[in-house]
mmCIF file of C-alpha atoms in Angstrom:
data_model
loop_
_atom_site.group_PDB
_atom_site.id
_atom_site.type_symbol
_atom_site.label_atom_id
_atom_site.label_comp_id
_atom_site.label_asym_id
_atom_site.label_seq_id
_atom_site.Cartn_x
_atom_site.Cartn_y
_atom_site.Cartn_z
ATOM 1 C CA MET A 1 5.793 19.742 18.489
ATOM 2 C CA ASN A 2 8.948 17.769 19.159
ATOM 3 C CA THR A 3 10.206 16.626 15.763
ATOM 4 C CA HIS A 4 11.962 13.655 17.395
ATOM 5 C CA ASP A 5 8.524 12.321 18.385
ATOM 6 C CA LEU A 6 7.338 12.701 14.798
ATOM 7 C CA VAL A 7 10.428 10.950 13.434
ATOM 8 C CA ALA A 8 9.782 8.018 15.776
ATOM 9 C CA PHE A 9 6.156 7.762 14.678
ATOM 10 C CA VAL A 10 7.130 7.820 10.986
ATOM 11 C CA ALA A 11 9.702 5.097 11.608
ATOM 12 C CA VAL A 12 7.127 2.858 13.306
ATOM 13 C CA VAL A 13 4.640 3.308 10.450
ATOM 14 C CA GLU A 14 7.273 2.532 7.820
ATOM 15 C CA THR A 15 8.818 -0.463 9.585
ATOM 16 C CA GLY A 16 5.638 -1.874 11.106
ATOM 17 C CA SER A 17 7.021 -2.402 14.607
ATOM 18 C CA ILE A 18 8.548 -0.720 17.635
ATOM 19 C CA VAL A 19 11.491 -3.134 17.472
ATOM 20 C CA ALA A 20 12.376 -2.284 13.869
ATOM 21 C CA ALA A 21 11.886 1.435 14.476
ATOM 22 C CA SER A 22 14.187 1.342 17.494
ATOM 23 C CA THR A 23 16.853 -0.333 15.352
ATOM 24 C CA ARG A 24 16.495 2.257 12.611
ATOM 25 C CA LEU A 25 16.689 5.161 15.070
ATOM 26 C CA ASN A 26 19.275 3.585 17.389
ATOM 27 C CA LEU A 27 16.930 4.038 20.353
ATOM 28 C CA THR A 28 15.622 1.694 23.014
ATOM 29 C CA GLN A 29 12.145 0.257 22.486
ATOM 30 C CA PRO A 30 10.759 2.082 25.560
ATOM 31 C CA GLY A 31 12.266 5.283 24.143
ATOM 32 C CA VAL A 32 10.390 4.861 20.871
ATOM 33 C CA THR A 33 7.174 4.018 22.726
ATOM 34 C CA ARG A 34 7.476 7.167 24.862
ATOM 35 C CA ARG A 35 7.937 9.329 21.777
ATOM 36 C CA ILE A 36 4.821 7.861 20.151
ATOM 37 C CA GLN A 37 2.843 8.465 23.339
ATOM 38 C CA ASN A 38 4.117 12.063 23.508
ATOM 39 C CA LEU A 39 2.944 12.697 19.949
ATOM 40 C CA GLU A 40 -0.460 11.122 20.580
ATOM 41 C CA GLU A 41 -0.899 13.226 23.717
ATOM 42 C CA MET A 42 0.080 16.404 21.876
ATOM 43 C CA LEU A 43 -2.305 15.680 18.955
ATOM 44 C CA GLY A 44 -5.093 14.312 21.166
ATOM 45 C CA ALA A 45 -5.565 11.204 19.023
ATOM 46 C CA GLN A 46 -4.588 7.543 18.940
ATOM 47 C CA LEU A 47 -2.231 7.140 15.998
ATOM 48 C CA LEU A 48 -1.477 3.393 16.023
ATOM 49 C CA ASP A 49 -3.686 0.317 16.091
ATOM 50 C CA ARG A 50 -1.742 -1.574 18.725
ATOM 51 C CA LEU A 51 -3.716 -4.789 18.183
ATOM 52 C CA SER A 52 -2.556 -5.168 14.593
ATOM 53 C CA LYS A 53 0.614 -7.011 13.585
ATOM 54 C CA PRO A 54 2.495 -5.452 11.964
ATOM 55 C CA LEU A 55 1.540 -2.172 13.633
ATOM 56 C CA LYS A 56 -0.691 -0.067 11.413
ATOM 57 C CA PRO A 57 -1.772 3.564 11.713
ATOM 58 C CA THR A 58 -5.351 4.439 12.590
ATOM 59 C CA ALA A 59 -7.317 6.806 10.354
ATOM 60 C CA ALA A 60 -5.890 9.703 12.370
ATOM 61 C CA GLY A 61 -2.476 8.056 12.123
ATOM 62 C CA HIS A 62 -2.644 7.941 8.320
ATOM 63 C CA GLU A 63 -3.314 11.659 8.229
ATOM 64 C CA ALA A 64 -0.585 12.345 10.781
ATOM 65 C CA TYR A 65 1.867 10.242 8.786
ATOM 66 C CA GLU A 66 1.218 12.013 5.473
ATOM 67 C CA GLN A 67 1.298 15.478 7.013
ATOM 68 C CA GLY A 68 4.271 14.577 9.188
ATOM 69 C CA ARG A 69 6.249 13.260 6.226
ATOM 70 C CA ARG A 70 5.668 16.547 4.399
ATOM 71 C CA LEU A 71 6.781 18.486 7.461
ATOM 72 C CA LEU A 72 9.971 16.440 7.868
ATOM 73 C CA ARG A 73 10.748 16.861 4.180
ATOM 74 C CA MET A 74 10.271 20.630 4.459
ATOM 75 C CA LEU A 75 12.635 20.675 7.437
ATOM 76 C CA ASP A 76 15.232 18.739 5.442
ATOM 77 C CA ASP A 77 14.805 21.232 2.583
ATOM 78 C CA LEU A 78 15.288 24.093 5.035
ATOM 79 C CA LYS A 79 18.436 22.564 6.538
ATOM 80 C CA SER A 80 19.951 21.978 3.104
ATOM 81 C CA GLY A 81 18.989 25.467 1.969
ATOM 82 C CA VAL A 82 20.738 27.254 4.815
ATOM 83 C CA ALA A 83 23.709 24.894 5.158
ATOM 84 C CA SER A 84 26.929 26.868 4.745
ATOM 85 C CA ASP A 85 28.614 24.032 2.853
ATOM 86 C CA GLY A 86 25.755 23.654 0.342
ATOM 87 C CA MET A 87 25.497 19.909 1.019
ATOM 88 C CA VAL A 88 22.215 18.088 0.337
ATOM 89 C CA ARG A 89 21.395 16.159 3.492
ATOM 90 C CA GLY A 90 18.630 13.995 4.868
ATOM 91 C CA GLU A 91 17.074 10.883 3.371
ATOM 92 C CA PHE A 92 16.295 9.965 -0.226
ATOM 93 C CA ARG A 93 13.718 7.160 -0.379
ATOM 94 C CA LEU A 94 13.794 5.671 -3.859
ATOM 95 C CA GLY A 95 11.466 2.985 -5.180
ATOM 96 C CA LEU A 96 12.535 0.580 -7.934
ATOM 97 C CA THR A 97 10.472 -1.964 -9.818
ATOM 98 C CA PRO A 98 12.314 -5.297 -10.279
ATOM 99 C CA PHE A 99 12.643 -4.837 -14.059
ATOM 100 C CA LEU A 100 14.645 -1.628 -13.566
ATOM 101 C CA SER A 101 16.722 -2.821 -10.621
ATOM 102 C CA GLU A 102 19.623 -4.121 -12.701
ATOM 103 C CA ALA A 103 20.001 -0.793 -14.483
ATOM 104 C CA GLY A 104 19.095 1.457 -11.540
ATOM 105 C CA LEU A 105 21.205 -0.146 -8.825
ATOM 106 C CA THR A 106 24.478 0.251 -10.704
ATOM 107 C CA ALA A 107 25.862 3.451 -12.228
ATOM 108 C CA PRO A 108 22.837 5.747 -11.552
ATOM 109 C CA LEU A 109 22.823 5.032 -7.821
ATOM 110 C CA ASP A 110 26.615 5.189 -7.623
ATOM 111 C CA ALA A 111 26.491 8.648 -9.229
ATOM 112 C CA VAL A 112 23.952 9.912 -6.675
ATOM 113 C CA ARG A 113 25.994 8.636 -3.744
ATOM 114 C CA ALA A 114 29.195 10.131 -5.147
ATOM 115 C CA GLU A 115 27.650 13.536 -5.906
ATOM 116 C CA PHE A 116 25.669 13.737 -2.643
ATOM 117 C CA PRO A 117 27.709 11.933 0.037
ATOM 118 C CA ALA A 118 25.702 13.430 2.914
ATOM 119 C CA LEU A 119 22.416 12.100 1.495
ATOM 120 C CA ALA A 120 21.219 8.781 2.940
ATOM 121 C CA VAL A 121 19.777 6.807 0.012
ATOM 122 C CA ARG A 122 17.284 4.085 0.889
ATOM 123 C CA VAL A 123 16.081 1.855 -1.965
ATOM 124 C CA VAL A 124 12.775 -0.012 -1.783
ATOM 125 C CA SER A 125 11.917 -2.733 -4.318
ATOM 126 C CA GLY A 126 8.343 -3.460 -5.321
ATOM 127 C CA TRP A 127 5.848 -3.669 -8.146
ATOM 128 C CA SER A 128 4.956 -0.484 -9.979
ATOM 129 C CA PRO A 129 1.349 -0.023 -8.734
ATOM 130 C CA ASN A 130 2.546 -0.226 -5.122
ATOM 131 C CA GLN A 131 5.443 2.147 -5.811
ATOM 132 C CA LEU A 132 3.057 4.688 -7.331
ATOM 133 C CA GLU A 133 0.808 4.530 -4.281
ATOM 134 C CA ARG A 134 3.763 5.013 -1.948
ATOM 135 C CA VAL A 135 4.941 8.095 -3.856
ATOM 136 C CA CYS A 136 1.409 9.520 -3.710
ATOM 137 C CA ARG A 137 1.315 8.890 0.069
ATOM 138 C CA ASN A 138 4.742 10.505 0.588
ATOM 139 C CA GLU A 139 6.210 7.180 1.684
ATOM 140 C CA LEU A 140 8.726 7.416 -1.187
ATOM 141 C CA ASP A 141 10.417 10.524 -2.563
ATOM 142 C CA ALA A 142 10.687 9.120 -6.101
ATOM 143 C CA ALA A 143 10.261 5.839 -7.943
ATOM 144 C CA ALA A 144 11.391 4.250 -11.189
ATOM 145 C CA ILE A 145 8.457 2.214 -12.478
ATOM 146 C CA CYS A 146 7.101 0.441 -15.556
ATOM 147 C CA LEU A 147 3.544 0.823 -16.854
ATOM 148 C CA PRO A 148 1.752 -0.875 -19.749
ATOM 149 C CA ASP A 149 2.341 1.075 -22.959
ATOM 150 C CA GLY A 150 -0.425 3.670 -23.193
ATOM 151 C CA ALA A 151 -0.886 4.025 -19.436
ATOM 152 C CA VAL A 152 0.441 7.127 -17.677
ATOM 153 C CA PRO A 153 1.175 8.015 -14.046
ATOM 154 C CA PRO A 154 -1.350 10.077 -12.047
ATOM 155 C CA ALA A 155 -1.597 13.684 -13.189
ATOM 156 C CA ASP A 156 -0.657 15.061 -9.756
ATOM 157 C CA LEU A 157 2.815 13.487 -9.960
ATOM 158 C CA ALA A 158 5.802 14.860 -11.863
ATOM 159 C CA ALA A 159 6.686 12.114 -14.361
ATOM 160 C CA ASP A 160 9.544 11.658 -16.831
ATOM 161 C CA ASP A 161 8.945 9.187 -19.664
ATOM 162 C CA LEU A 162 12.074 7.057 -20.154
ATOM 163 C CA GLY A 163 10.730 5.310 -23.241
ATOM 164 C CA ALA A 164 9.477 1.874 -24.243
ATOM 165 C CA GLN A 165 11.268 -1.150 -22.778
ATOM 166 C CA PRO A 166 11.061 -4.341 -24.905
ATOM 167 C CA VAL A 167 10.829 -7.967 -23.856
ATOM 168 C CA VAL A 168 10.972 -11.241 -25.771
ATOM 169 C CA PHE A 169 9.125 -14.536 -25.451
ATOM 170 C CA VAL A 170 11.298 -17.584 -24.745
ATOM 171 C CA VAL A 171 10.680 -21.343 -24.705
ATOM 172 C CA ALA A 172 12.888 -24.375 -24.193
ATOM 173 C CA ARG A 173 15.126 -24.884 -27.224
ATOM 174 C CA GLU A 174 13.946 -28.483 -27.731
ATOM 175 C CA MET A 175 10.274 -27.480 -27.912
ATOM 176 C CA LYS A 176 8.922 -27.953 -31.432
ATOM 177 C CA ILE A 177 7.665 -24.410 -31.851
ATOM 178 C CA PRO A 178 8.501 -22.145 -34.812
ATOM 179 C CA ARG A 179 10.516 -19.019 -34.086
ATOM 180 C CA THR A 180 7.579 -16.914 -35.275
ATOM 181 C CA VAL A 181 4.031 -17.743 -34.182
ATOM 182 C CA ASP A 182 0.701 -16.008 -33.840
ATOM 183 C CA LEU A 183 -0.870 -14.985 -30.542
ATOM 184 C CA GLU A 184 -3.336 -17.862 -30.626
ATOM 185 C CA ARG A 185 -0.457 -20.363 -30.678
ATOM 186 C CA LEU A 186 1.134 -18.651 -27.673
ATOM 187 C CA SER A 187 -2.175 -18.788 -25.815
ATOM 188 C CA GLN A 188 -2.131 -22.591 -26.091
ATOM 189 C CA LEU A 189 1.018 -22.753 -23.960
ATOM 190 C CA SER A 190 1.386 -22.487 -20.198
ATOM 191 C CA TRP A 191 3.255 -19.501 -18.800
ATOM 192 C CA VAL A 192 6.098 -19.132 -16.325
ATOM 193 C CA ILE A 193 5.833 -15.540 -15.267
ATOM 194 C CA ASN A 194 6.185 -12.881 -12.592
ATOM 195 C CA GLN A 195 3.699 -12.579 -9.778
ATOM 196 C CA ASP A 196 0.695 -10.298 -10.197
ATOM 197 C CA GLY A 197 1.659 -6.623 -10.242
ATOM 198 C CA CYS A 198 4.315 -6.896 -12.952
ATOM 199 C CA GLY A 199 3.788 -4.387 -15.780
ATOM 200 C CA PHE A 200 4.789 -6.910 -18.459
ATOM 201 C CA ARG A 201 2.363 -9.482 -17.100
ATOM 202 C CA ASP A 202 -0.429 -6.872 -17.086
ATOM 203 C CA THR A 203 0.364 -5.929 -20.699
ATOM 204 C CA LEU A 204 0.305 -9.567 -21.782
ATOM 205 C CA LYS A 205 -2.970 -10.324 -20.013
ATOM 206 C CA ARG A 206 -4.626 -7.261 -21.527
ATOM 207 C CA LYS A 207 -3.604 -8.403 -24.999
ATOM 208 C CA PHE A 208 -4.952 -11.926 -24.490
ATOM 209 C CA ASP A 209 -8.178 -10.605 -22.931
ATOM 210 C CA ALA A 210 -8.705 -8.216 -25.851
ATOM 211 C CA SER A 211 -8.266 -11.130 -28.281
ATOM 212 C CA HIS A 212 -10.555 -13.388 -26.194
ATOM 213 C CA LEU A 213 -7.733 -15.888 -25.712
ATOM 214 C CA PRO A 214 -6.841 -17.852 -22.542
ATOM 215 C CA PHE A 215 -3.863 -16.928 -20.408
ATOM 216 C CA ASN A 216 -2.832 -20.056 -18.532
ATOM 217 C CA ILE A 217 -0.212 -19.593 -15.803
ATOM 218 C CA ALA A 218 1.763 -22.672 -14.797
ATOM 219 C CA VAL A 219 4.234 -21.052 -12.372
ATOM 220 C CA GLU A 220 4.486 -17.642 -10.690
ATOM 221 C CA ALA A 221 8.019 -16.807 -9.568
ATOM 222 C CA LEU A 222 9.671 -13.524 -8.627
ATOM 223 C CA ASP A 223 13.274 -14.507 -9.357
ATOM 224 C CA SER A 224 14.110 -14.083 -13.057
ATOM 225 C CA GLU A 225 16.756 -16.820 -13.184
ATOM 226 C CA LEU A 226 14.367 -19.286 -11.543
ATOM 227 C CA ARG A 227 11.790 -18.497 -14.222
ATOM 228 C CA LEU A 228 14.328 -19.007 -17.025
ATOM 229 C CA SER A 229 15.459 -22.256 -15.449
ATOM 230 C CA LEU A 230 11.876 -23.542 -15.410
ATOM 231 C CA VAL A 231 11.259 -22.406 -18.981
ATOM 232 C CA SER A 232 14.466 -24.119 -20.139
ATOM 233 C CA ARG A 233 13.106 -27.374 -18.659
ATOM 234 C CA GLY A 234 9.980 -27.123 -20.811
ATOM 235 C CA LEU A 235 7.474 -25.942 -18.199
ATOM 236 C CA GLY A 236 6.105 -23.224 -20.459
ATOM 237 C CA VAL A 237 6.799 -19.915 -22.159
ATOM 238 C CA GLY A 238 8.347 -16.942 -20.376
ATOM 239 C CA LEU A 239 8.978 -13.236 -20.782
ATOM 240 C CA VAL A 240 12.492 -11.846 -20.473
ATOM 241 C CA THR A 241 14.356 -8.669 -21.343
ATOM 242 C CA PRO A 242 16.956 -8.971 -24.131
ATOM 243 C CA ILE A 243 19.829 -8.131 -21.775
ATOM 244 C CA ALA A 244 18.670 -10.631 -19.125
ATOM 245 C CA LEU A 245 18.500 -13.348 -21.780
ATOM 246 C CA LYS A 246 21.975 -12.477 -23.034
ATOM 247 C CA ARG A 247 23.441 -12.696 -19.510
ATOM 248 C CA SER A 248 21.519 -15.753 -18.319
ATOM 249 C CA PRO A 249 23.405 -19.048 -17.760
ATOM 250 C CA PHE A 250 20.362 -20.772 -19.350
ATOM 251 C CA ARG A 251 20.528 -18.824 -22.632
ATOM 252 C CA ASP A 252 21.857 -21.797 -24.646
ATOM 253 C CA ARG A 253 18.857 -23.869 -23.566
ATOM 254 C CA LEU A 254 16.331 -21.205 -24.533
ATOM 255 C CA LYS A 255 14.834 -20.153 -27.857
ATOM 256 C CA PRO A 256 13.355 -16.683 -28.511
ATOM 257 C CA VAL A 257 9.921 -16.752 -30.134
ATOM 258 C CA ALA A 258 8.378 -13.761 -31.904
ATOM 259 C CA ALA A 259 4.641 -13.091 -32.134
ATOM 260 C CA ARG A 260 3.458 -11.832 -35.520
ATOM 261 C CA ASP A 261 0.735 -9.655 -34.074
ATOM 262 C CA PHE A 262 2.254 -8.590 -30.756
ATOM 263 C CA LYS A 263 5.522 -7.019 -29.659
ATOM 264 C CA PRO A 264 5.302 -6.670 -25.885
ATOM 265 C CA ALA A 265 6.719 -3.563 -24.261
ATOM 266 C CA VAL A 266 6.133 -1.331 -21.284
ATOM 267 C CA ARG A 267 7.182 2.251 -20.686
ATOM 268 C CA ALA A 268 9.596 3.200 -17.945
ATOM 269 C CA TRP A 269 8.969 6.314 -15.849
ATOM 270 C CA VAL A 270 10.592 8.189 -12.995
ATOM 271 C CA VAL A 271 7.907 9.795 -10.834
ATOM 272 C CA HIS A 272 7.931 12.085 -7.800
ATOM 273 C CA ARG A 273 5.783 14.642 -6.048
ATOM 274 C CA ALA A 274 6.349 18.256 -6.999
ATOM 275 C CA PRO A 275 8.103 20.340 -5.965
ATOM 276 C CA ALA A 276 11.072 18.077 -5.298
ATOM 277 C CA GLY A 277 12.839 20.648 -3.118
ATOM 278 C CA ARG A 278 16.338 19.625 -2.000
ATOM 279 C CA LEU A 279 15.936 16.329 -3.884
ATOM 280 C CA GLU A 280 15.509 17.936 -7.291
ATOM 281 C CA ARG A 281 19.150 17.470 -8.277
ATOM 282 C CA PRO A 282 19.525 13.911 -6.897
ATOM 283 C CA ILE A 283 16.344 12.819 -8.686
ATOM 284 C CA LYS A 284 17.517 14.368 -11.956
ATOM 285 C CA LEU A 285 20.958 12.789 -11.626
ATOM 286 C CA PHE A 286 19.428 9.364 -10.998
ATOM 287 C CA ARG A 287 16.937 9.764 -13.867
ATOM 288 C CA ASP A 288 19.615 10.804 -16.370
ATOM 289 C CA GLY A 289 21.840 7.916 -15.307
ATOM 290 C CA LEU A 290 18.975 5.441 -15.623
ATOM 291 C CA VAL A 291 18.211 6.688 -19.139
ATOM 292 C CA ARG A 292 21.814 6.081 -20.175
ATOM 293 C CA GLU A 293 21.852 2.606 -18.645
ATOM 294 C CA LEU A 294 18.597 1.596 -20.341
ATOM 295 C CA GLU A 295 19.784 2.914 -23.726
ATOM 296 C CA ALA A 296 23.046 0.974 -23.351
ATOM 297 C CA LEU A 297 21.250 -2.235 -22.366
ATOM 298 C CA ILE A 298 18.766 -2.034 -25.241
ATOM 299 C CA GLY A 299 21.415 -0.986 -27.743
ATOM 300 C CA GLY A 300 23.837 -3.638 -26.538
#
């Protein structure tokens, strides 16, 4: 097997197109197409559904992708293991949930890049359920995620518990709502919240469902500052981390509200497939840095 053909196939699966894969690999589009055809001929199977847009792997392609990713990772481990300079090389594909991006994209990532300059770090943002699936499918090497408190990652993944991460409820300062309310009072308000897939949103919905209370969503928005802007204008109640509230330009127009019978929190995790091979030290360095950042943000 020509590993260059396999690399091209993996790039097409991950980018969804020949054009994007050719850009990633610095190859011509016909060159990428030829490599895919070579791999299909060698394996005796069609690997891509060429009628789909973006391009998607066939059933055989899914299997080839997962096995091929493992093979490429083993080759990277081998190269790093025999390298005379001891450098960790190859690619480090790291997933981050939006809640952890502010902490993870600063000092922890800087430390990894400084300690492992020959390692190409590629960060992918997305909701935690999707990140977990991508780690399980070998599409990501590791991911920093948030799960509802009490939920745990799949048993076949190595997982480090980074602890509970709190959030607070906020409303517009001029709203005539006490600073401490019960859950039923909160359920009477509309919500300005993340799109489906957010761990905090899942935790909140579970709590309302368990109490047989409505959960009325007025606005779904991914951008945190947009949500706080809408909340500050009286469109509803929102969820925000303490540090995000402290740093927001809308903080003076917002009022934190506590629930007597509910203190929302999720748990942060760093997950990866075991063994981590050449990426063991980069993953540990990132995890330790993320722990320090989260402790500083919560403590601050």
